[in-house]
Coordinates of C-alpha atoms in Angstrom, one line a residue:
Chain A
M1 CA 30.5 -178.6 46.1
R2 CA 27.8 -179.8 43.7
R3 CA 25.1 -179.4 46.4
R4 CA 26.4 -176.0 47.2
L5 CA 25.9 -175.0 43.6
I6 CA 22.4 -176.4 43.5
A7 CA 21.5 -174.6 46.7
F8 CA 22.8 -171.4 45.1
W9 CA 20.5 -171.7 42.1
F10 CA 17.6 -172.6 44.3
V11 CA 18.0 -169.6 46.6
L12 CA 19.0 -167.0 44.0
P13 CA 15.6 -165.8 42.7
A14 CA 14.2 -165.3 46.1
F15 CA 17.4 -163.6 47.2
L16 CA 17.4 -161.2 44.3
L17 CA 13.8 -160.3 44.6
Y18 CA 13.9 -159.8 48.3
T19 CA 17.2 -157.9 48.2
V20 CA 16.3 -155.5 45.4
F21 CA 12.7 -154.7 46.4
A22 CA 12.7 -155.0 50.2
V23 CA 16.2 -154.7 51.7
Y24 CA 17.8 -152.2 49.2
P25 CA 15.0 -149.6 49.7
L26 CA 15.4 -149.8 53.5
L27 CA 19.2 -149.4 53.3
S28 CA 18.8 -146.7 50.7
A29 CA 16.5 -144.8 53.1
L30 CA 19.1 -145.0 55.7
A31 CA 21.8 -143.5 53.4
N32 CA 19.4 -140.8 52.1
S33 CA 18.7 -139.6 55.7
F34 CA 22.3 -138.3 55.9
W35 CA 22.0 -136.1 52.8
R36 CA 20.4 -132.7 52.1
W37 CA 18.1 -132.9 49.1
Q38 CA 16.8 -130.5 46.5
G39 CA 13.9 -132.4 45.1
T40 CA 15.5 -135.7 43.8
A41 CA 19.1 -134.4 43.7
R42 CA 21.6 -134.6 46.5
A43 CA 22.7 -131.1 47.8
G44 CA 25.5 -131.9 50.1
F45 CA 26.2 -134.1 53.1
A46 CA 23.8 -133.2 56.0
G47 CA 25.2 -135.2 58.9
T48 CA 22.5 -135.3 61.5
D49 CA 20.7 -132.1 60.3
N50 CA 17.7 -134.0 58.9
F51 CA 17.2 -135.7 62.3
T52 CA 17.5 -132.5 64.4
G53 CA 15.4 -130.8 61.7
L54 CA 12.5 -133.0 62.5
F55 CA 12.3 -131.5 65.9
T56 CA 13.2 -127.9 65.0
T57 CA 11.8 -126.9 61.6
F58 CA 8.3 -125.6 61.3
P59 CA 5.7 -127.2 60.9
L60 CA 7.3 -130.5 61.9
D61 CA 8.3 -129.3 65.4
Q62 CA 4.6 -128.7 66.0
Q63 CA 3.5 -132.0 64.6
L64 CA 6.1 -134.7 65.6
W65 CA 5.5 -134.9 69.3
P66 CA 1.7 -134.9 69.1
A67 CA 1.8 -137.6 66.4
F68 CA 4.2 -139.6 68.6
W69 CA 2.0 -139.4 71.7
H70 CA -1.1 -140.2 69.7
T71 CA 0.7 -143.3 68.3
M72 CA 1.7 -144.4 71.9
A73 CA -1.9 -143.9 73.1
F74 CA -3.0 -145.9 70.1
F75 CA -0.6 -148.7 71.0
A76 CA -1.4 -148.6 74.8
G77 CA -5.2 -148.6 74.2
T78 CA -5.2 -151.3 71.6
M79 CA -2.8 -153.5 73.6
L80 CA -4.8 -153.1 76.8
M81 CA -8.0 -154.1 75.0
Q82 CA -6.4 -157.1 73.3
N83 CA -4.8 -158.5 76.5
T84 CA -7.9 -158.0 78.7
V85 CA -11.1 -158.2 76.6
G86 CA -9.4 -160.4 74.0
L87 CA -8.0 -162.7 76.7
L88 CA -11.3 -163.0 78.5
I89 CA -13.2 -163.9 75.3
A90 CA -10.5 -166.5 74.4
V91 CA -10.7 -168.1 77.8
L92 CA -14.5 -168.1 77.8
L93 CA -14.4 -169.6 74.3
A94 CA -12.1 -172.4 75.4
E95 CA -14.3 -173.2 78.5
L96 CA -17.7 -173.0 76.9
P97 CA -18.4 -175.4 74.0
V98 CA -21.8 -174.3 72.6
A99 CA -21.4 -172.7 69.1
R100 CA -17.6 -172.3 69.6
R101 CA -16.7 -172.5 65.9
F102 CA -19.4 -170.1 64.9
L103 CA -18.5 -167.6 67.5
R104 CA -14.8 -167.8 66.7
T105 CA -15.6 -167.1 63.0
V106 CA -17.7 -164.1 63.9
F107 CA -15.0 -162.7 66.2
T108 CA -12.4 -163.0 63.4
V109 CA -14.3 -161.4 60.6
P110 CA -13.5 -157.8 61.4
Y111 CA -9.8 -158.6 61.6
L112 CA -9.8 -159.8 58.0
V113 CA -11.2 -156.6 56.6
G114 CA -8.7 -154.0 55.7
G115 CA -8.0 -150.9 57.8
L116 CA -9.2 -148.6 55.0
V117 CA -12.6 -150.4 54.7
V118 CA -13.0 -150.4 58.5
G119 CA -12.2 -146.7 58.6
Y120 CA -14.7 -145.8 55.9
L121 CA -17.4 -148.0 57.4
W122 CA -17.1 -146.5 60.8
S123 CA -16.9 -143.0 59.4
L124 CA -20.3 -143.6 58.0
L125 CA -21.7 -145.4 61.1
L126 CA -20.5 -142.6 63.4
S127 CA -21.6 -139.7 61.2
P128 CA -23.4 -137.2 63.4
V129 CA -26.3 -136.5 60.9
F130 CA -27.0 -139.7 59.0
G131 CA -25.1 -142.2 61.2
P132 CA -26.7 -145.5 62.2
V133 CA -24.9 -145.4 65.6
G134 CA -26.7 -142.2 66.6
A135 CA -30.0 -143.5 65.2
G136 CA -29.5 -146.7 67.3
L137 CA -28.9 -144.6 70.5
D138 CA -32.0 -142.6 69.7
A139 CA -34.1 -145.7 69.3
M140 CA -32.9 -146.9 72.7
G141 CA -33.8 -143.6 74.3
L142 CA -30.1 -142.7 74.7
G143 CA -30.1 -140.0 72.1
A144 CA -28.6 -137.6 74.6
L145 CA -25.4 -139.7 74.5
A146 CA -24.9 -139.1 70.7
R147 CA -22.2 -136.6 69.8
P148 CA -19.9 -135.9 66.9
W149 CA -17.4 -138.4 68.2
L150 CA -14.9 -137.9 65.4
G151 CA -15.4 -134.2 65.1
D152 CA -14.8 -133.3 68.8
P153 CA -11.0 -133.0 69.7
A154 CA -11.8 -134.6 73.1
T155 CA -13.3 -137.8 71.7
A156 CA -11.7 -138.2 68.3
L157 CA -8.6 -140.1 69.4
P158 CA -10.3 -142.4 71.9
T159 CA -12.9 -143.2 69.2
V160 CA -10.2 -144.0 66.6
I161 CA -8.5 -146.3 69.2
L162 CA -11.8 -148.1 70.0
V163 CA -12.5 -148.7 66.3
N164 CA -8.9 -150.0 66.0
A165 CA -9.5 -152.3 68.9
W166 CA -12.8 -153.5 67.4
H167 CA -10.9 -154.1 64.1
H168 CA -8.1 -156.2 65.7
L169 CA -9.7 -158.1 68.6
G170 CA -10.0 -161.2 66.5
F171 CA -6.2 -161.6 66.4
P172 CA -5.7 -162.1 70.2
I173 CA -8.8 -164.2 70.4
L174 CA -7.3 -166.6 67.8
L175 CA -3.8 -166.5 69.2
F176 CA -4.8 -167.0 72.8
G177 CA -7.2 -169.7 71.6
A178 CA -4.4 -171.6 69.9
A179 CA -2.1 -171.1 73.0
L180 CA -4.9 -172.4 75.4
A181 CA -5.5 -175.4 73.2
G182 CA -1.8 -176.2 73.3
L183 CA -1.5 -176.2 77.1
P184 CA -1.2 -179.6 78.6
P185 CA -4.6 -180.4 80.4
E186 CA -2.7 -182.0 83.4
Y187 CA -1.8 -178.6 84.7
G188 CA -5.4 -177.6 85.3
E189 CA -6.3 -181.0 86.5
C190 CA -3.6 -181.0 89.2
A191 CA -4.8 -177.6 90.5
R192 CA -8.4 -178.8 90.4
V193 CA -7.5 -181.8 92.5
D194 CA -5.7 -179.5 94.9
G195 CA -9.0 -177.7 95.4
A196 CA -8.1 -174.5 93.6
T197 CA -11.0 -172.3 92.4
A198 CA -11.5 -171.5 88.7
W199 CA -10.0 -168.0 89.3
Q200 CA -7.0 -169.4 91.2
R201 CA -6.4 -171.9 88.4
F202 CA -6.5 -169.1 85.9
R203 CA -4.3 -166.7 87.9
R204 CA -1.7 -169.2 89.0
V205 CA -1.6 -171.8 86.2
T206 CA -3.0 -170.5 82.9
L207 CA -2.0 -166.9 83.0
P208 CA 1.8 -167.5 83.5
L209 CA 1.7 -170.0 80.7
L210 CA 0.1 -167.4 78.5
L211 CA 2.8 -164.8 79.1
P212 CA 4.6 -165.6 75.8
S213 CA 1.4 -165.0 73.9
I214 CA 0.8 -161.7 75.7
G215 CA 4.3 -160.7 74.7
V216 CA 3.8 -161.7 71.0
I217 CA 0.5 -159.8 70.8
S218 CA 2.1 -156.7 72.5
I219 CA 5.0 -156.7 70.1
L220 CA 2.9 -157.1 67.0
T221 CA 0.5 -154.4 68.2
F222 CA 3.4 -152.1 68.7
L223 CA 4.7 -152.8 65.2
G224 CA 1.1 -152.3 63.8
S225 CA 0.7 -149.0 65.7
M226 CA 3.9 -147.6 64.3
N227 CA 2.6 -148.4 60.8
T228 CA -1.0 -147.2 61.4
F229 CA -2.1 -145.3 58.3
E230 CA -5.2 -146.6 56.5
L231 CA -7.6 -146.6 59.4
V232 CA -6.9 -143.0 60.5
Y233 CA -6.7 -141.8 56.9
A234 CA -10.2 -143.2 56.1
L235 CA -11.8 -142.5 59.5
S236 CA -10.7 -138.9 59.6
G237 CA -11.6 -138.3 55.9
A238 CA -8.0 -137.2 55.3
Q239 CA -6.4 -136.5 52.0
G240 CA -3.0 -137.0 53.6
N241 CA -1.8 -133.5 53.1
Q242 CA -2.5 -132.0 56.6
P243 CA -2.8 -133.1 60.2
T244 CA -5.8 -135.4 60.6
G245 CA -8.8 -135.1 62.9
P246 CA -10.0 -131.9 64.6
G247 CA -7.0 -129.8 65.4
G248 CA -4.8 -132.7 64.4
A249 CA -6.2 -134.8 67.2
T250 CA -5.8 -138.1 65.4
D251 CA -2.5 -137.5 63.7
V252 CA -0.1 -140.5 64.0
L253 CA 3.5 -141.1 62.9
G254 CA 2.5 -143.3 60.0
L255 CA 0.5 -140.4 58.5
L256 CA 3.2 -137.9 59.3
F257 CA 5.7 -140.0 57.4
Y258 CA 3.5 -140.3 54.3
R259 CA 2.8 -136.5 54.5
I260 CA 6.5 -135.5 54.6
A261 CA 7.4 -138.0 51.9
F262 CA 4.7 -137.4 49.4
A263 CA 2.0 -134.9 50.2
E264 CA 3.7 -131.7 51.6
G265 CA 6.0 -131.1 48.7
G266 CA 9.0 -129.7 50.8
T267 CA 12.2 -129.5 48.8
N268 CA 14.1 -131.6 51.4
A269 CA 11.2 -134.2 51.5
I270 CA 13.6 -137.1 50.8
G271 CA 16.0 -136.1 53.6
Q272 CA 13.4 -135.4 56.2
S273 CA 11.1 -138.4 55.5
S274 CA 14.1 -140.7 55.4
A275 CA 15.3 -139.4 58.8
L276 CA 11.8 -140.1 60.2
A277 CA 11.9 -143.5 58.6
V278 CA 15.2 -144.3 60.3
L279 CA 13.9 -143.2 63.7
L280 CA 10.8 -145.3 63.3
F281 CA 12.9 -148.2 62.1
I282 CA 15.2 -148.0 65.1
A283 CA 12.3 -147.7 67.5
T284 CA 10.5 -150.8 66.1
F285 CA 13.6 -152.8 65.8
V286 CA 14.8 -152.1 69.4
V287 CA 11.4 -152.7 70.9
A288 CA 10.9 -155.9 68.9
V289 CA 14.3 -157.4 69.7
T290 CA 14.2 -156.4 73.4
A291 CA 10.7 -157.8 73.9
D292 CA 11.6 -160.9 72.0
R293 CA 14.6 -161.5 74.3
F294 CA 12.4 -160.9 77.3
I295 CA 9.7 -163.3 76.2
R296 CA 12.3 -166.0 75.4
S297 CA 13.9 -165.6 78.9
R298 CA 10.5 -165.9 80.6
S299 CA 9.3 -169.0 78.7
Chain B
M1 CA -17.6 -173.4 86.9
T2 CA -21.0 -172.6 88.5
R3 CA -24.2 -172.2 86.5
T4 CA -24.3 -168.5 87.0
V5 CA -20.7 -168.0 85.8
R6 CA -21.5 -170.1 82.8
L7 CA -24.6 -168.1 81.9
A8 CA -22.7 -164.8 82.3
G9 CA -20.0 -166.2 80.1
Y10 CA -22.3 -167.1 77.3
L11 CA -24.1 -163.7 77.7
L12 CA -20.7 -162.0 77.3
L13 CA -19.7 -164.1 74.3
W14 CA -22.9 -163.4 72.4
S15 CA -22.9 -159.7 73.3
Y16 CA -19.5 -159.4 71.8
A17 CA -20.5 -161.4 68.8
A18 CA -23.2 -158.8 68.3
V19 CA -20.7 -156.0 68.6
A20 CA -18.4 -157.6 66.1
L21 CA -21.1 -158.4 63.6
A22 CA -23.5 -155.5 63.8
P23 CA -21.4 -153.0 61.8
M24 CA -21.0 -155.5 59.0
L25 CA -24.7 -156.3 59.1
V26 CA -25.6 -152.6 58.9
M27 CA -23.2 -152.3 55.9
L28 CA -24.9 -155.2 54.1
L29 CA -28.5 -154.1 54.9
N30 CA -27.9 -150.5 53.9
S31 CA -26.3 -151.5 50.6
L32 CA -29.6 -153.1 49.6
R33 CA -31.8 -150.0 50.4
P34 CA -32.5 -147.0 48.3
N35 CA -30.3 -144.0 49.2
A36 CA -33.2 -141.8 50.3
D37 CA -34.2 -144.5 52.8
V38 CA -30.7 -144.9 54.1
L39 CA -30.4 -141.1 54.8
S40 CA -33.8 -140.7 56.4
V41 CA -33.8 -143.9 58.4
P42 CA -30.1 -144.9 59.0
L43 CA -31.0 -148.1 60.8
G44 CA -33.5 -150.2 59.0
L45 CA -34.3 -153.2 57.0
P46 CA -34.5 -153.3 53.2
S47 CA -38.1 -153.4 52.1
T48 CA -37.3 -155.1 48.8
L49 CA -34.1 -156.7 47.4
D50 CA -32.7 -153.9 45.4
F51 CA -29.3 -154.2 43.7
T52 CA -29.3 -150.7 42.2
N53 CA -26.4 -149.6 44.5
Y54 CA -24.3 -152.5 43.3
E55 CA -25.0 -151.6 39.7
T56 CA -23.9 -148.0 40.5
A57 CA -20.7 -149.1 42.1
W58 CA -19.9 -151.8 39.6
T59 CA -20.5 -149.8 36.3
E60 CA -20.6 -146.1 37.1
A61 CA -17.8 -146.2 39.6
S62 CA -15.9 -148.9 37.7
F63 CA -15.6 -151.4 40.6
S64 CA -15.5 -154.0 37.8
T65 CA -12.0 -152.6 36.9
Y66 CA -10.9 -152.3 40.5
V67 CA -11.9 -155.9 41.3
W68 CA -10.0 -157.2 38.2
N69 CA -6.9 -155.2 39.1
S70 CA -7.0 -156.4 42.7
V71 CA -7.3 -160.0 41.6
L72 CA -4.5 -159.6 39.1
V73 CA -2.1 -157.9 41.5
T74 CA -2.9 -160.1 44.5
A75 CA -2.8 -163.4 42.6
G76 CA 0.3 -162.4 40.7
A77 CA 2.2 -161.3 43.8
V78 CA 1.3 -164.5 45.7
A79 CA 2.3 -166.7 42.8
L80 CA 5.6 -165.0 42.4
D81 CA 6.3 -165.0 46.1
V82 CA 5.6 -168.7 46.4
G83 CA 7.3 -169.5 43.2
V84 CA 10.7 -168.1 44.4
A85 CA 10.3 -168.9 48.1
L86 CA 9.6 -172.6 47.5
P87 CA 12.9 -173.6 46.0
A88 CA 14.7 -171.2 48.4
S89 CA 13.0 -172.8 51.4
Y90 CA 13.8 -176.3 50.1
A91 CA 17.5 -175.5 49.8
L92 CA 17.6 -173.7 53.2
G93 CA 15.6 -176.4 54.9
R94 CA 17.2 -179.5 53.5
F95 CA 20.7 -178.8 52.2
G96 CA 23.7 -178.6 54.4
F97 CA 26.0 -175.8 53.0
R98 CA 28.2 -173.2 54.5
G99 CA 26.4 -169.9 55.1
R100 CA 23.0 -171.5 55.4
A101 CA 22.3 -170.1 58.9
V102 CA 23.3 -166.6 57.9
L103 CA 21.2 -166.7 54.7
T104 CA 18.2 -168.0 56.6
A105 CA 18.6 -165.2 59.2
Y106 CA 18.8 -162.7 56.4
F107 CA 15.5 -163.8 55.0
L108 CA 13.8 -164.1 58.4
A109 CA 15.0 -160.6 59.5
G110 CA 12.4 -159.3 57.0
L111 CA 9.6 -160.5 59.4
M112 CA 10.6 -157.7 61.8
L113 CA 11.5 -155.1 59.3
P114 CA 8.9 -152.4 58.6
V115 CA 9.3 -152.7 54.8
R116 CA 7.0 -149.7 54.2
L117 CA 9.6 -147.3 55.5
G118 CA 11.5 -147.9 52.3
I119 CA 8.7 -146.5 50.2
L120 CA 10.5 -143.5 48.8
P121 CA 13.6 -145.5 47.5
T122 CA 11.1 -148.1 46.2
F123 CA 9.3 -145.3 44.3
H124 CA 12.5 -144.1 42.7
L125 CA 13.7 -147.6 42.0
L126 CA 10.5 -148.5 40.2
G127 CA 10.7 -145.1 38.5
S128 CA 14.1 -146.0 37.1
M129 CA 12.7 -149.2 35.7
N130 CA 9.7 -147.5 34.2
L131 CA 7.4 -149.4 36.6
I132 CA 5.5 -146.5 38.2
D133 CA 1.8 -146.7 37.6
S134 CA 2.3 -150.3 36.7
R135 CA 0.6 -153.4 38.1
L136 CA 3.8 -155.3 37.6
G137 CA 5.7 -152.9 39.8
L138 CA 3.2 -153.5 42.5
I139 CA 3.4 -157.2 42.1
L140 CA 7.2 -157.1 42.4
V141 CA 7.1 -155.1 45.6
Y142 CA 4.4 -157.2 47.2
A143 CA 6.1 -160.5 46.3
A144 CA 9.4 -159.3 47.8
G145 CA 7.7 -158.2 51.0
G146 CA 6.0 -161.6 51.4
I147 CA 9.2 -163.6 51.0
P148 CA 10.2 -163.6 54.7
F149 CA 6.9 -165.1 55.8
S150 CA 6.9 -167.6 53.0
V151 CA 10.4 -168.7 53.7
F152 CA 9.7 -168.9 57.5
V153 CA 6.7 -171.1 57.1
M154 CA 8.0 -173.3 54.3
T155 CA 11.6 -173.8 55.6
A156 CA 10.2 -175.1 58.9
F157 CA 7.9 -177.5 56.9
F158 CA 10.7 -178.8 54.7
R159 CA 12.9 -179.4 57.7
G160 CA 10.2 -181.5 59.3
L161 CA 10.0 -184.0 56.5
P162 CA 11.8 -187.3 57.0
A163 CA 15.4 -187.3 56.0
D164 CA 15.5 -190.5 53.9
L165 CA 12.9 -189.2 51.4
D166 CA 15.1 -187.3 49.1
E167 CA 18.2 -189.5 49.9
A168 CA 16.4 -192.6 48.6
A169 CA 15.5 -190.8 45.4
R170 CA 19.0 -189.5 45.0
L171 CA 20.4 -193.0 45.3
D172 CA 17.9 -194.1 42.6
G173 CA 19.6 -191.5 40.4
A174 CA 16.8 -189.0 40.2
G175 CA 18.0 -185.4 39.3
E176 CA 17.8 -182.6 41.8
L177 CA 15.1 -180.7 39.9
R178 CA 13.0 -183.8 39.6
I179 CA 13.4 -184.6 43.4
F180 CA 12.3 -181.1 44.2
A181 CA 9.3 -180.9 41.8
R182 CA 8.0 -184.4 41.9
I183 CA 8.7 -185.5 45.5
M184 CA 9.2 -182.5 47.8
V185 CA 6.7 -179.9 46.5
P186 CA 3.7 -182.3 46.7
L187 CA 4.6 -183.0 50.3
V188 CA 4.6 -179.3 51.4
K189 CA 1.2 -178.5 49.9
P190 CA -0.3 -177.7 53.3
A191 CA 2.5 -175.1 53.9
I192 CA 1.9 -173.6 50.4
A193 CA -1.8 -173.4 51.2
T194 CA -1.2 -171.5 54.4
V195 CA 1.2 -169.1 52.7
V196 CA -1.2 -168.5 49.7
V197 CA -4.3 -167.8 51.9
F198 CA -2.4 -165.8 54.5
R199 CA -0.6 -163.6 52.1
F200 CA -3.7 -163.0 50.1
V201 CA -5.4 -161.0 52.9
P202 CA -3.0 -158.2 53.5
L203 CA -2.3 -157.7 49.8
W204 CA -6.0 -157.5 49.0
N205 CA -6.4 -154.9 51.7
D206 CA -3.3 -152.9 51.1
F207 CA -3.8 -149.2 50.4
F208 CA -0.4 -147.7 51.0
Y209 CA 1.6 -149.0 48.1
P210 CA -1.1 -148.4 45.3
L211 CA -1.8 -144.9 46.7
V212 CA 1.9 -144.1 46.1
L213 CA 2.7 -146.2 43.1
L214 CA -0.4 -146.0 40.9
R215 CA -1.6 -143.0 39.0
S216 CA -4.3 -143.8 36.5
S217 CA -7.7 -145.0 37.7
D218 CA -7.9 -147.9 35.2
R219 CA -5.1 -149.5 37.1
Y220 CA -6.4 -148.9 40.6
T221 CA -6.8 -151.8 43.0
L222 CA -9.9 -151.9 45.2
P223 CA -8.7 -149.8 48.2
V224 CA -7.5 -146.8 46.1
G225 CA -10.6 -147.2 43.9
L226 CA -12.7 -147.1 47.1
T227 CA -11.0 -143.8 48.1
Q228 CA -11.8 -142.2 44.8
F229 CA -15.4 -143.6 45.1
F230 CA -15.8 -142.0 48.6
G231 CA -14.7 -138.7 47.2
E232 CA -17.0 -138.8 44.1
F233 CA -20.2 -140.4 45.6
Q234 CA -20.1 -138.6 49.0
T235 CA -23.9 -138.2 49.1
N236 CA -24.9 -141.6 47.8
W237 CA -24.4 -143.5 51.1
A238 CA -26.2 -146.6 49.9
A239 CA -23.8 -146.9 47.0
L240 CA -20.9 -146.3 49.4
F241 CA -22.1 -149.2 51.5
A242 CA -22.3 -151.4 48.4
G243 CA -18.7 -150.5 47.5
L244 CA -17.6 -151.6 51.0
V245 CA -19.4 -154.9 50.6
I246 CA -17.8 -155.6 47.3
T247 CA -14.4 -155.0 48.8
T248 CA -15.1 -157.2 51.8
V249 CA -17.0 -160.2 50.4
P250 CA -14.0 -162.0 48.8
L251 CA -12.2 -162.0 52.2
I252 CA -15.1 -163.4 54.1
V253 CA -15.6 -166.1 51.5
L254 CA -11.9 -166.9 51.7
F255 CA -12.1 -167.1 55.5
V256 CA -15.0 -169.4 55.5
V257 CA -13.4 -171.7 52.9
A258 CA -9.9 -171.6 54.4
T259 CA -10.3 -171.0 58.2
R260 CA -7.7 -173.5 59.0
Q261 CA -5.0 -171.9 56.8
I262 CA -5.7 -168.4 58.2
V263 CA -5.5 -169.6 61.8
E264 CA -2.3 -171.5 61.0
G265 CA -0.8 -168.4 59.4
L266 CA -1.8 -166.2 62.3
T267 CA -0.3 -168.6 64.9
A268 CA 2.8 -169.4 62.9
G269 CA 4.8 -166.8 64.8
L270 CA 3.9 -168.3 68.2
G271 CA 6.1 -171.4 67.9
R272 CA 9.3 -169.4 67.3

């Protein structure tokens, strides 16, 4: 009994802080999504009106699906880069010893920099008039390739995705690196004795053992994509009050959420943004839990 | 692995190293060049070491204030986070009591929760406490958001310590607070270091919360300050590059000094 009391006092501060400033706001958003709002005052029970309203009220009905698909493309593109290029680099890094630590540090540096800084940096680098990237292409005689990447609706989203991949590639490199270092060396040795080629060893032995890491990276990339905000905000030179990129080409769910909640000034902002928050919440939670189950069952 | 494959491998690694580093290098070099040069020759070396751009950013655009605010908010939040998570993790990791599993799960659920989605209620909650446009408000929200990760890392660490450590002290008649502060806390220093370093990075970089919660520019942290700077100094590219360098350098220094803690923090989720 005494120990229970002591435990209570030890846990209490963390419990209060976490409950009041992290859990309560989330639950509160859930409750708010079922009410109609006039500014900050409740104006009657809305049932599921806020949720259906996301898909039917102008201008949301025009913006929600594009933002959704852009977010999915964002996730798919980034995840693909992480699990191919990132994996390749991690494997090479594990196999080739020269300057390993230096290279690992170099690969990780972009990952530490915040999304906002990365966005602003690349917006300068890619600028069509004064941008160093265009100047670099010119210097190599490839000036014909230069174009306003972020200003052209056809290239804006792929460019943002590539910048995001550049930003985050250090993460899979470190994670795969740690996983590779943790594999028992006997596995590879046995296969080597059996006369397997390097590729066969990778395909049959290493890759299956790395599946949990691929899963973890994919889940975290999904969570990150649903939250993407800073990078696109800075890269597209947004103020947050209208769809980003040329013709809304780089608009993502994270930006849409911010816009509804704070920048558009609709009278039912609380109801609608809470409904979107709940949908995003359910999506991330379902995906995370299912993927987590799947990874556990495979490993 | 054959010689050719090896060579191709190294070539690929160094090429990607160039891709990863070149943008940062351009950022650094252009921050040291006069603006006229940067605009006429976007890709070039500084002819002299010129820190004018840094002066512009530091004084004219009040980066001195932003850096101070960022240090204050980040350090305050990490200290509060660790300060409350440490005793909680100790109790959750080493005390047997009913409801411990549920309580641990309650904290760890936060690892998966997109806390940002609660921003509107957070805004109104802080409003009711008079903590809008306040660095303290930001500190409270950041510390709360960090608790799941801190509890996750430190509970595991406490659990891994030998069982007889605190039992022996208890038999000697040492009080619980004393056992915690004098015996247990020194033993989990590595876990504390991981949490401190690893929480520092996202808080230093965060833009979303200060964008919503702060109003006056003398309270801005670096990312919001940077946004204001990019609006006001649009044509002074050299100064913009200097502003980006100022925001980035502390993180790179931190990484070089504490590589091990960062890697540990990143891979902490892998062992679950």
